[in-house]
Coordinates of N, CA and C in Angstrom, one line a residue:
Chain E
E5 N 123.4 59.4 83.9 CA 123.1 59.2 85.3 C 122.8 60.6 85.9
A6 N 121.7 60.7 86.6 CA 121.3 62.0 87.3 C 122.2 62.2 88.5
Q7 N 122.9 63.4 88.5 CA 123.8 63.6 89.6 C 124.1 65.1 89.8
V8 N 124.7 65.3 91.0 CA 125.2 66.6 91.3 C 126.7 66.4 91.5
T9 N 127.5 67.2 90.8 CA 129.0 67.0 91.0 C 129.6 68.2 91.6
Q10 N 130.7 68.0 92.3 CA 131.4 69.1 93.0 C 132.9 68.9 92.7
N11 N 133.6 70.0 92.5 CA 135.0 69.9 92.4 C 135.7 71.2 93.1
P12 N 136.8 71.0 93.8 CA 137.4 69.7 94.0 C 136.7 69.0 95.2
R13 N 137.1 67.8 95.4 CA 136.5 67.0 96.5 C 137.3 67.3 97.8
Y14 N 138.6 67.6 97.7 CA 139.4 67.9 98.9 C 140.2 69.1 98.5
L15 N 140.4 70.1 99.4 CA 141.2 71.2 99.2 C 141.8 71.7 100.5
I16 N 143.1 71.9 100.4 CA 143.8 72.5 101.6 C 144.4 73.8 101.0
T17 N 144.1 75.0 101.7 CA 144.6 76.2 101.2 C 145.1 77.1 102.4
V18 N 145.5 78.3 102.1 CA 146.0 79.2 103.1 C 145.0 80.4 103.2
T19 N 145.1 81.0 104.4 CA 144.2 82.2 104.6 C 144.5 83.3 103.6
G20 N 143.3 83.8 103.0 CA 143.4 84.9 102.1 C 143.5 84.5 100.6
K21 N 143.7 83.3 100.3 CA 143.9 82.9 98.9 C 142.5 82.5 98.3
K22 N 142.1 83.3 97.4 CA 140.7 83.1 96.8 C 140.6 81.7 96.2
L23 N 139.4 81.2 96.4 CA 139.1 79.9 95.8 C 137.7 79.7 95.4
T24 N 137.5 78.8 94.4 CA 136.1 78.6 93.9 C 135.9 77.1 94.0
V25 N 134.7 76.7 94.5 CA 134.3 75.3 94.5 C 133.1 75.2 93.5
T26 N 133.3 74.4 92.5 CA 132.3 74.3 91.4 C 131.2 73.3 91.8
C27 N 130.0 73.5 91.3 CA 128.9 72.6 91.5 C 128.1 72.6 90.1
S28 N 127.8 71.4 89.7 CA 127.0 71.2 88.5 C 126.0 70.1 88.6
Q29 N 124.8 70.3 88.1 CA 123.8 69.3 88.1 C 123.2 69.1 86.7
N30 N 122.9 67.8 86.4 CA 122.4 67.5 85.0 C 120.9 67.1 85.0
M31 N 120.2 67.6 86.0 CA 118.8 67.2 86.1 C 117.8 68.4 85.8
N32 N 118.4 69.5 85.3 CA 117.6 70.6 84.9 C 116.8 71.2 86.1
H33 N 117.4 71.1 87.2 CA 116.7 71.6 88.4 C 116.8 73.1 88.5
E34 N 115.7 73.7 88.9 CA 115.7 75.2 89.1 C 116.5 75.6 90.3
Y35 N 116.2 74.9 91.4 CA 116.7 75.3 92.7 C 118.1 74.7 93.0
M36 N 119.0 75.5 93.4 CA 120.3 75.0 93.9 C 120.7 75.7 95.2
S37 N 121.6 75.0 95.9 CA 121.9 75.5 97.3 C 123.2 75.0 97.7
W38 N 123.9 75.8 98.6 CA 125.1 75.4 99.2 C 124.9 75.3 100.7
Y39 N 125.5 74.2 101.3 CA 125.4 74.0 102.8 C 126.9 73.8 103.2
R40 N 127.1 74.1 104.5 CA 128.3 73.7 105.2 C 127.9 72.8 106.4
Q41 N 128.8 71.8 106.6 CA 128.5 70.9 107.7 C 129.6 70.9 108.7
D42 N 129.3 71.2 109.9 CA 130.3 71.3 111.0 C 129.8 70.3 112.1
P43 N 130.8 69.7 112.8 CA 130.4 68.8 113.9 C 129.4 69.3 114.9
G44 N 128.4 68.6 115.2 CA 127.4 69.0 116.2 C 126.4 70.0 115.7
L45 N 126.6 70.5 114.5 CA 125.7 71.5 114.0 C 124.8 71.1 112.8
G46 N 125.0 69.9 112.4 CA 124.3 69.5 111.2 C 124.7 70.3 110.0
L47 N 123.8 70.4 109.0 CA 124.1 71.2 107.8 C 123.4 72.6 107.9
R48 N 124.1 73.6 107.5 CA 123.5 75.0 107.5 C 123.6 75.6 106.1
Q49 N 122.6 76.2 105.7 CA 122.5 76.8 104.4 C 123.4 78.0 104.3
I50 N 124.2 78.1 103.2 CA 125.0 79.3 103.0 C 124.3 80.3 102.0
Y51 N 124.0 79.8 100.8 CA 123.3 80.6 99.8 C 122.4 79.6 99.0
Y52 N 121.4 80.2 98.3 CA 120.6 79.4 97.5 C 120.2 80.2 96.2
S53 N 119.7 79.5 95.2 CA 119.3 80.1 94.0 C 118.0 79.5 93.5
M54 N 117.0 80.3 93.2 CA 115.8 79.8 92.7 C 115.8 79.5 91.2
N55 N 116.7 80.2 90.5 CA 116.8 80.0 89.1 C 118.0 80.9 88.6
V56 N 118.2 80.9 87.3 CA 119.3 81.7 86.7 C 119.2 83.1 87.1
E57 N 120.3 83.7 87.6 CA 120.4 85.1 88.0 C 119.6 85.4 89.2
V58 N 119.1 84.4 90.0 CA 118.3 84.7 91.2 C 119.0 84.0 92.3
T59 N 119.7 84.7 93.2 CA 120.3 84.1 94.4 C 120.0 84.9 95.6
D60 N 120.1 84.2 96.8 CA 119.8 84.8 98.0 C 120.5 84.2 99.2
K61 N 120.7 84.9 100.3 CA 121.4 84.4 101.4 C 120.7 83.4 102.2
G62 N 121.4 82.4 102.7 CA 120.9 81.5 103.6 C 121.2 81.9 105.1
D63 N 121.5 80.9 105.9 CA 121.7 81.2 107.3 C 123.1 81.7 107.7
V64 N 124.1 81.3 106.9 CA 125.5 81.6 107.2 C 126.2 82.1 106.0
P65 N 125.8 83.3 105.4 CA 126.4 83.7 104.1 C 127.7 84.5 104.2
E66 N 128.1 84.9 105.4 CA 129.3 85.8 105.6 C 130.5 85.1 105.1
G67 N 131.3 85.8 104.2 CA 132.5 85.3 103.7 C 132.4 84.5 102.4
Y68 N 131.2 84.4 101.9 CA 130.9 83.6 100.7 C 130.2 84.4 99.6
K69 N 130.5 84.0 98.4 CA 129.7 84.6 97.3 C 129.3 83.4 96.4
V70 N 128.2 83.7 95.6 CA 127.8 82.7 94.6 C 127.4 83.4 93.3
S71 N 127.2 82.7 92.3 CA 126.7 83.2 91.1 C 125.9 82.1 90.4
R72 N 124.9 82.5 89.6 CA 124.1 81.5 88.8 C 123.9 82.0 87.4
K73 N 124.9 81.9 86.6 CA 124.8 82.4 85.2 C 124.2 81.3 84.3
E74 N 124.3 80.1 84.6 CA 123.7 79.0 83.9 C 122.9 78.1 84.8
K75 N 121.8 77.5 84.3 CA 121.0 76.7 85.2 C 121.7 75.6 85.8
R76 N 122.7 74.9 85.1 CA 123.3 73.8 85.7 C 124.4 74.0 86.7
N77 N 125.0 75.3 86.7 CA 126.1 75.5 87.5 C 125.9 76.5 88.6
F78 N 126.5 76.3 89.8 CA 126.3 77.2 90.9 C 127.5 77.2 91.8
P79 N 128.6 77.9 91.3 CA 129.8 77.9 92.1 C 129.8 78.7 93.4
L80 N 130.6 78.2 94.3 CA 130.7 78.9 95.6 C 132.1 79.5 95.6
I81 N 132.2 80.8 95.9 CA 133.4 81.6 95.9 C 133.8 82.0 97.3
L82 N 135.0 81.8 97.7 CA 135.5 82.3 98.9 C 136.6 83.3 98.6
E83 N 136.3 84.6 98.7 CA 137.2 85.7 98.2 C 138.5 85.7 99.1
S84 N 138.3 85.6 100.4 CA 139.5 85.6 101.3 C 139.2 84.6 102.4
P85 N 139.5 83.3 102.1 CA 139.2 82.3 103.1 C 139.9 82.5 104.4
S86 N 139.2 82.1 105.5 CA 139.7 82.2 106.8 C 139.6 80.8 107.5
P87 N 140.4 80.5 108.5 CA 140.3 79.2 109.2 C 138.9 78.8 109.6
N88 N 138.1 79.7 110.0 CA 136.7 79.3 110.4 C 135.8 78.9 109.3
Q89 N 136.4 78.9 108.1 CA 135.6 78.4 106.9 C 136.1 76.9 106.6
T90 N 136.9 76.4 107.4 CA 137.3 75.0 107.3 C 136.0 74.2 107.6
S91 N 135.6 73.4 106.7 CA 134.3 72.7 106.8 C 134.1 71.7 105.7
L92 N 133.0 71.0 105.8 CA 132.6 70.1 104.7 C 131.5 70.8 104.0
Y93 N 131.6 71.0 102.7 CA 130.6 71.8 101.9 C 129.8 70.8 101.0
F94 N 128.5 71.1 100.9 CA 127.7 70.3 100.0 C 126.9 71.3 99.1
C95 N 126.8 70.9 97.9 CA 125.9 71.5 96.9 C 124.7 70.6 96.8
A96 N 123.6 71.2 96.6 CA 122.3 70.4 96.4 C 121.5 71.1 95.4
S97 N 120.6 70.3 94.8 CA 119.7 70.8 93.8 C 118.4 70.0 93.9
R98 N 117.3 70.7 93.4 CA 116.0 70.0 93.4 C 115.1 70.7 92.4
V99 N 114.1 70.0 91.9 CA 113.1 70.6 91.1 C 112.1 71.4 92.1
D100 N 111.6 72.5 91.6 CA 110.9 73.4 92.5 C 109.4 73.1 92.5
R101 N 109.1 71.8 92.8 CA 107.7 71.4 92.9 C 107.7 70.0 93.5
G102 N 106.5 69.6 93.9 CA 106.4 68.2 94.5 C 107.0 68.1 95.8
K103 N 107.7 67.0 96.0 CA 108.2 66.7 97.3 C 109.4 67.7 97.6
N104 N 110.0 68.3 96.6 CA 111.1 69.2 96.8 C 112.3 68.4 97.4
T105 N 112.5 67.2 97.1 CA 113.6 66.4 97.7 C 114.9 67.0 97.1
Q106 N 115.8 67.3 98.0 CA 117.1 67.9 97.6 C 118.1 66.7 97.4
Y107 N 118.8 66.8 96.3 CA 119.8 65.8 95.9 C 121.2 66.5 96.1
F108 N 122.0 65.8 96.9 CA 123.3 66.4 97.3 C 124.5 65.9 96.4
G109 N 125.4 66.8 96.3 CA 126.7 66.4 95.7 C 127.5 65.6 96.7
P110 N 128.7 65.1 96.3 CA 129.5 64.3 97.1 C 130.2 65.0 98.3
G111 N 130.2 66.3 98.2 CA 130.9 67.1 99.3 C 132.3 67.5 98.9
T112 N 132.7 68.6 99.5 CA 134.0 69.1 99.3 C 134.6 69.4 100.7
R113 N 135.7 68.8 101.0 CA 136.3 69.0 102.4 C 137.4 70.0 102.2
L114 N 137.1 71.2 102.8 CA 138.0 72.3 102.7 C 138.7 72.6 104.0
T115 N 140.0 72.7 104.0 CA 140.8 73.1 105.1 C 141.6 74.4 104.8
V116 N 141.4 75.4 105.7 CA 142.0 76.7 105.5 C 143.0 76.8 106.6
L117 N 144.3 76.9 106.3 CA 145.4 77.0 107.3 C 145.7 78.5 107.6
Chain Y
A15 N 111.1 80.9 113.6 CA 112.2 80.2 113.0 C 111.9 78.7 113.2
Q16 N 112.4 77.9 112.2 CA 112.2 76.5 112.3 C 113.4 75.9 113.1
K17 N 113.1 74.8 113.8 CA 114.1 74.1 114.5 C 113.9 72.6 114.5
I18 N 114.9 71.8 114.3 CA 114.9 70.4 114.4 C 115.8 69.9 115.5
T19 N 115.2 69.0 116.3 CA 116.0 68.5 117.5 C 116.1 67.0 117.4
Q20 N 117.4 66.6 117.4 CA 117.7 65.1 117.5 C 118.4 64.9 118.8
T21 N 117.8 64.3 119.7 CA 118.3 64.2 121.1 C 119.3 63.0 121.3
Q22 N 119.4 62.2 120.4 CA 120.3 61.0 120.5 C 121.6 61.2 119.7
P23 N 122.7 61.6 120.3 CA 123.9 61.7 119.6 C 124.4 60.4 119.0
G24 N 124.2 59.3 119.7 CA 124.6 58.0 119.3 C 123.7 56.9 119.7
M25 N 123.6 55.9 118.8 CA 122.7 54.7 119.1 C 123.4 53.5 118.7
F26 N 123.2 52.4 119.5 CA 123.7 51.1 119.1 C 122.5 50.2 118.9
V27 N 122.6 49.3 117.9 CA 121.5 48.3 117.7 C 122.2 47.0 117.2
Q28 N 121.5 45.9 117.6 CA 122.0 44.6 117.1 C 121.5 44.4 115.7
E29 N 122.3 43.7 114.9 CA 122.0 43.4 113.6 C 120.6 42.6 113.6
K30 N 119.8 42.9 112.6 CA 118.4 42.3 112.4 C 117.4 42.8 113.4
E31 N 117.7 43.7 114.3 CA 116.7 44.3 115.2 C 116.2 45.6 114.6
A32 N 115.1 46.1 115.0 CA 114.6 47.4 114.6 C 115.1 48.5 115.5
V33 N 115.2 49.7 115.0 CA 115.7 50.8 115.8 C 114.9 52.1 115.4
T34 N 114.7 52.9 116.4 CA 113.9 54.2 116.2 C 114.9 55.3 116.5
L35 N 115.0 56.2 115.5 CA 115.8 57.5 115.7 C 114.8 58.6 115.9
D36 N 115.0 59.4 116.9 CA 114.0 60.4 117.3 C 114.3 61.7 116.6
C37 N 113.2 62.4 116.3 CA 113.3 63.7 115.7 C 112.1 64.5 116.1
T38 N 112.3 65.7 116.7 CA 111.1 66.6 117.0 C 111.4 67.9 116.2
Y39 N 110.4 68.6 115.9 CA 110.5 69.8 115.1 C 109.6 70.9 115.7
D40 N 110.0 72.1 115.3 CA 109.2 73.3 115.7 C 109.0 74.2 114.5
T41 N 107.8 74.5 114.2 CA 107.5 75.4 113.1 C 106.2 76.0 113.3
S42 N 106.0 77.2 112.7 CA 104.7 77.9 112.7 C 104.0 77.7 111.4
D43 N 104.6 77.0 110.4 CA 104.0 76.8 109.1 C 103.0 75.7 109.2
Q44 N 101.9 75.8 108.4 CA 100.9 74.8 108.3 C 101.3 73.7 107.3
S45 N 102.0 74.1 106.3 CA 102.5 73.2 105.3 C 104.0 73.1 105.3
Y46 N 104.5 71.9 105.5 CA 105.9 71.6 105.6 C 106.2 70.2 105.2
G47 N 107.5 70.0 105.0 CA 107.9 68.6 104.6 C 109.1 68.2 105.5
L48 N 109.1 66.9 105.8 CA 110.1 66.4 106.7 C 110.9 65.3 106.0
F49 N 112.2 65.3 106.2 CA 113.1 64.4 105.4 C 114.0 63.7 106.4
W50 N 114.4 62.5 106.0 CA 115.6 61.9 106.6 C 116.6 61.6 105.6
Y51 N 117.9 61.9 106.0 CA 119.0 61.6 105.2 C 120.0 60.7 105.9
K52 N 120.7 59.9 105.2 CA 121.8 59.1 105.8 C 123.1 59.5 105.3
Q53 N 124.1 59.6 106.2 CA 125.4 60.0 105.8 C 126.4 58.9 106.2
P54 N 126.8 58.1 105.3 CA 127.8 57.0 105.7 C 129.2 57.7 105.9
S55 N 130.1 56.9 106.3 CA 131.5 57.4 106.6 C 132.1 58.0 105.4
S56 N 131.7 57.6 104.2 CA 132.2 58.2 102.9 C 131.8 59.6 102.7
G57 N 130.8 60.1 103.5 CA 130.5 61.5 103.5 C 129.3 62.0 102.7
E58 N 128.8 61.2 101.7 CA 127.7 61.7 100.9 C 126.4 61.7 101.7
M59 N 125.5 62.5 101.2 CA 124.2 62.6 101.9 C 123.2 61.8 101.0
I60 N 122.5 60.9 101.6 CA 121.6 60.0 100.8 C 120.2 60.2 101.3
F61 N 119.3 60.6 100.4 CA 117.9 60.8 100.8 C 117.3 59.4 101.1
L62 N 116.5 59.4 102.2 CA 115.9 58.1 102.6 C 114.4 58.2 102.5
I63 N 113.7 59.2 103.1 CA 112.3 59.2 103.2 C 111.8 60.6 103.4
Y64 N 110.5 60.8 102.9 CA 109.9 62.1 103.0 C 108.5 61.9 103.6
Q65 N 108.1 62.9 104.4 CA 106.7 63.0 104.9 C 106.2 64.4 104.8
G66 N 105.1 64.6 104.1 CA 104.4 65.9 104.0 C 103.5 66.1 105.2
S67 N 103.4 67.3 105.6 CA 102.6 67.6 106.7 C 101.1 67.3 106.6
Y68 N 100.6 67.2 105.3 CA 99.2 66.9 105.1 C 99.0 65.4 104.7
D69 N 100.1 64.7 104.6 CA 100.0 63.2 104.3 C 99.3 62.5 105.5
E70 N 98.3 61.8 105.1 CA 97.5 61.1 106.2 C 98.1 59.8 106.7
Q71 N 98.9 59.2 105.8 CA 99.6 58.0 106.2 C 101.1 58.2 106.4
N72 N 101.6 57.4 107.3 CA 103.1 57.5 107.5 C 103.8 57.0 106.3
A73 N 104.9 57.7 106.0 CA 105.7 57.3 104.8 C 106.5 56.0 105.1
T74 N 106.6 55.2 104.0 CA 107.4 54.0 104.1 C 108.3 53.9 102.8
E75 N 109.5 53.4 103.0 CA 110.4 53.2 101.9 C 111.2 52.0 102.2
G76 N 110.8 50.8 101.8 CA 111.5 49.6 102.1 C 111.6 49.4 103.5
R77 N 112.8 49.3 104.1 CA 113.0 49.0 105.5 C 112.8 50.3 106.4
Y78 N 112.6 51.4 105.7 CA 112.5 52.7 106.4 C 111.0 53.1 106.5
S79 N 110.6 53.5 107.7 CA 109.3 54.1 107.9 C 109.4 55.3 108.8
L80 N 108.5 56.2 108.6 CA 108.5 57.5 109.4 C 107.3 57.5 110.3
N81 N 107.5 57.5 111.5 CA 106.4 57.6 112.5 C 106.1 59.0 112.8
F82 N 105.1 59.5 112.0 CA 104.8 60.9 112.1 C 103.6 61.2 113.0
Q83 N 103.9 62.0 114.1 CA 102.9 62.4 115.0 C 102.8 63.9 115.1
K84 N 101.9 64.4 114.3 CA 101.8 65.8 114.0 C 101.5 66.6 115.3
A85 N 100.6 66.1 116.2 CA 100.3 66.9 117.4 C 101.5 67.0 118.3
R86 N 102.3 65.9 118.3 CA 103.5 66.0 119.1 C 104.7 66.6 118.4
K87 N 104.5 66.9 117.1 CA 105.6 67.5 116.3 C 106.8 66.6 116.3
S88 N 106.6 65.3 116.1 CA 107.7 64.4 116.0 C 107.6 63.6 114.7
A89 N 108.8 63.2 114.2 CA 108.9 62.5 112.9 C 110.1 61.5 113.1
N90 N 109.8 60.5 113.8 CA 110.8 59.5 114.1 C 111.1 58.5 112.9
L91 N 112.3 58.2 112.7 CA 112.7 57.2 111.7 C 112.8 55.8 112.3
V92 N 112.1 54.9 111.7 CA 112.2 53.5 112.1 C 112.9 52.7 111.0
I93 N 113.9 52.0 111.4 CA 114.7 51.1 110.5 C 114.4 49.7 111.0
S94 N 113.8 48.9 110.1 CA 113.5 47.5 110.5 C 114.7 46.6 110.1
A95 N 114.8 45.5 110.8 CA 115.8 44.5 110.4 C 117.2 45.2 110.0
S96 N 117.8 45.8 111.0 CA 119.0 46.6 110.8 C 120.1 45.7 110.2
Q97 N 120.9 46.3 109.3 CA 122.0 45.7 108.6 C 123.3 46.4 109.0
L98 N 124.4 45.7 108.8 CA 125.7 46.4 109.1 C 125.9 47.6 108.3
G99 N 125.4 47.6 107.1 CA 125.5 48.8 106.2 C 124.7 50.0 106.6
D100 N 123.8 49.8 107.6 CA 123.0 50.9 108.1 C 123.8 51.8 109.1
S101 N 125.0 51.4 109.5 CA 125.9 52.2 110.3 C 126.2 53.5 109.6
A102 N 125.8 54.6 110.2 CA 126.0 55.9 109.5 C 125.5 56.9 110.5
M103 N 125.6 58.2 110.0 CA 125.0 59.3 110.6 C 123.7 59.6 110.0
Y104 N 122.7 59.9 110.8 CA 121.3 60.1 110.2 C 120.8 61.5 110.6
F105 N 120.4 62.2 109.6 CA 119.9 63.6 109.8 C 118.4 63.7 109.5
C106 N 117.7 64.3 110.4 CA 116.3 64.7 110.2 C 116.4 66.2 109.7
A107 N 115.5 66.5 108.7 CA 115.5 67.9 108.2 C 114.0 68.3 107.9
M108 N 113.8 69.6 107.9 CA 112.5 70.1 107.5 C 112.7 71.2 106.4
R109 N 111.7 71.2 105.5 CA 111.7 72.2 104.5 C 111.1 73.5 104.9
D110 N 111.8 74.5 104.7 CA 111.3 75.9 104.9 C 110.5 76.3 103.7
T111 N 109.2 76.5 103.9 CA 108.3 76.8 102.8 C 108.6 78.2 102.2
G112 N 109.2 79.1 103.0 CA 109.5 80.4 102.5 C 110.7 80.4 101.5
R113 N 111.9 80.2 101.9 CA 113.0 80.1 101.0 C 113.4 78.7 100.6
R114 N 112.6 77.8 101.1 CA 112.7 76.4 100.6 C 114.0 75.7 101.0
A115 N 114.6 76.2 102.0 CA 115.8 75.6 102.5 C 115.5 74.4 103.4
L116 N 116.4 73.6 103.6 CA 116.3 72.5 104.6 C 117.0 72.9 105.9
T117 N 116.3 72.8 107.0 CA 116.8 73.0 108.3 C 117.1 71.6 108.8
F118 N 118.4 71.4 109.2 CA 118.8 70.1 109.7 C 118.9 70.0 111.2
G119 N 118.7 68.8 111.7 CA 119.1 68.5 113.1 C 120.6 68.2 113.2
S120 N 121.1 68.0 114.4 CA 122.5 67.8 114.6 C 122.9 66.4 114.3
G121 N 122.0 65.5 114.1 CA 122.3 64.1 113.7 C 122.4 63.1 114.8
T122 N 122.2 61.8 114.4 CA 122.3 60.7 115.3 C 123.3 59.7 114.6
R123 N 124.3 59.3 115.3 CA 125.2 58.3 114.8 C 124.7 56.9 115.2
L124 N 124.4 56.1 114.2 CA 123.9 54.7 114.5 C 125.0 53.7 114.2
Q125 N 125.2 52.8 115.1 CA 126.2 51.8 114.9 C 125.4 50.4 115.1
V126 N 125.5 49.6 114.0 CA 124.9 48.3 114.0 C 125.9 47.3 114.4
Q127 N 125.6 46.5 115.4 CA 126.6 45.5 115.9 C 126.2 44.1 115.4
P128 N 127.2 43.3 115.0 CA 126.9 42.0 114.6 C 126.5 41.1 115.7

């Protein structure tokens, strides 16, 4: 089954404790992206990657890091989480041609205390 | 910069009736794509329909159709014969041709009443 998976789905952590949210897709997509969703703001892009070893900032990159060592994986790293990073996070991927429809993972609900 | 505006924070519709969710956009690009996604209470983002800026016909996908009016820069979603399972948050989004990101509106919460 074609899908984007994220882990963990739910996470409660404390300020300053480094964490990683994993994202994996099995569709051989070149493009992957991370978004955060906050009430009243829709989804905003954090980082994206056009292919292996190619990453770039989105609209709200502060406080986040990413890496793309393999085509299928695109982890999101919070080196020192803060309460304002409490949010719902989505990973997405798509093939870089045609309609460019993005397929989203199930989401990770993060709470930073 | 691109911008998507959804002016209806919430909508109610009776089961089996049609409903239109509004979306207007702003872009200086000539080539762009417009998307609608559904987010049920379970949280996942479900792709519904796509309209390319050069598509001559309005997109349709089953009960979903996109009323694309390029001159007005609007891309309204029409859901025909609403079902209880259509109750969800609906997001309009536009593809950024530069970095290929999606810019999202703030969403419309649709509630279908029996």
